[in-house]
Amino acid sequence: MMDFNILAQPESLSLPGLMTIICLYAVALYILFSILDNEVLNLIADLIMIGCAIISIIAFFNYLDDISWAFTSTSVPIFGIMAGVIGLLGFGLSIRDMTQPKKRSRRK
């Protein structure tokens, strides 16, 4: 059963909730770009994952509303840390693959 109140203020999405939704779309783009075998798209996917890590850590601290409390508790933004590590590792590997010269084979 739903209660309709015309005078009630509409509820909006909070900033941590909005950032979490953006992170979900960023992970979907990362997976899509990683499936396609293109060096530039892989580099863009790694940059998206690094941005996703930053967004998720900001959302985590914004959700806590007090940054000093975050360092004394056992709560850790696991997704942000893992996304950052994966993004930086993938970025380094993408740059290494792009800078290596291509081997060309001669046809006989």
PDB file of N, CA, C and O in Angstrom, residues 15 17 47 66:
ATOM      1  N   LEU A  15      24.776  12.431  -2.469  1.00  0.00           N
ATOM      2  CA  LEU A  15      26.012  12.444  -3.247  1.00  0.00           C
ATOM      3  C   LEU A  15      26.730  11.096  -3.225  1.00  0.00           C
ATOM      4  O   LEU A  15      27.171  10.624  -4.278  1.00  0.00           O
ATOM      5  N   GLY A  17      25.372   8.171  -2.913  1.00  0.00           N
ATOM      6  CA  GLY A  17      24.562   7.274  -3.735  1.00  0.00           C
ATOM      7  C   GLY A  17      24.757   7.544  -5.216  1.00  0.00           C
ATOM      8  O   GLY A  17      24.849   6.617  -6.024  1.00  0.00           O
ATOM      9  N   LEU A  47      42.040   4.236 -17.430  1.00  0.00           N
ATOM     10  CA  LEU A  47      41.815   5.572 -16.874  1.00  0.00           C
ATOM     11  C   LEU A  47      40.435   5.673 -16.224  1.00  0.00           C
ATOM     12  O   LEU A  47      40.276   6.327 -15.191  1.00  0.00           O
ATOM     13  N   ASP A  66      32.572  12.280   8.359  1.00  0.00           N
ATOM     14  CA  ASP A  66      33.653  12.705   9.234  1.00  0.00           C
ATOM     15  C   ASP A  66      34.888  11.891   8.881  1.00  0.00           C
ATOM     16  O   ASP A  66      34.958  10.704   9.184  1.00  0.00           O
TER      17      ASP A  66
END
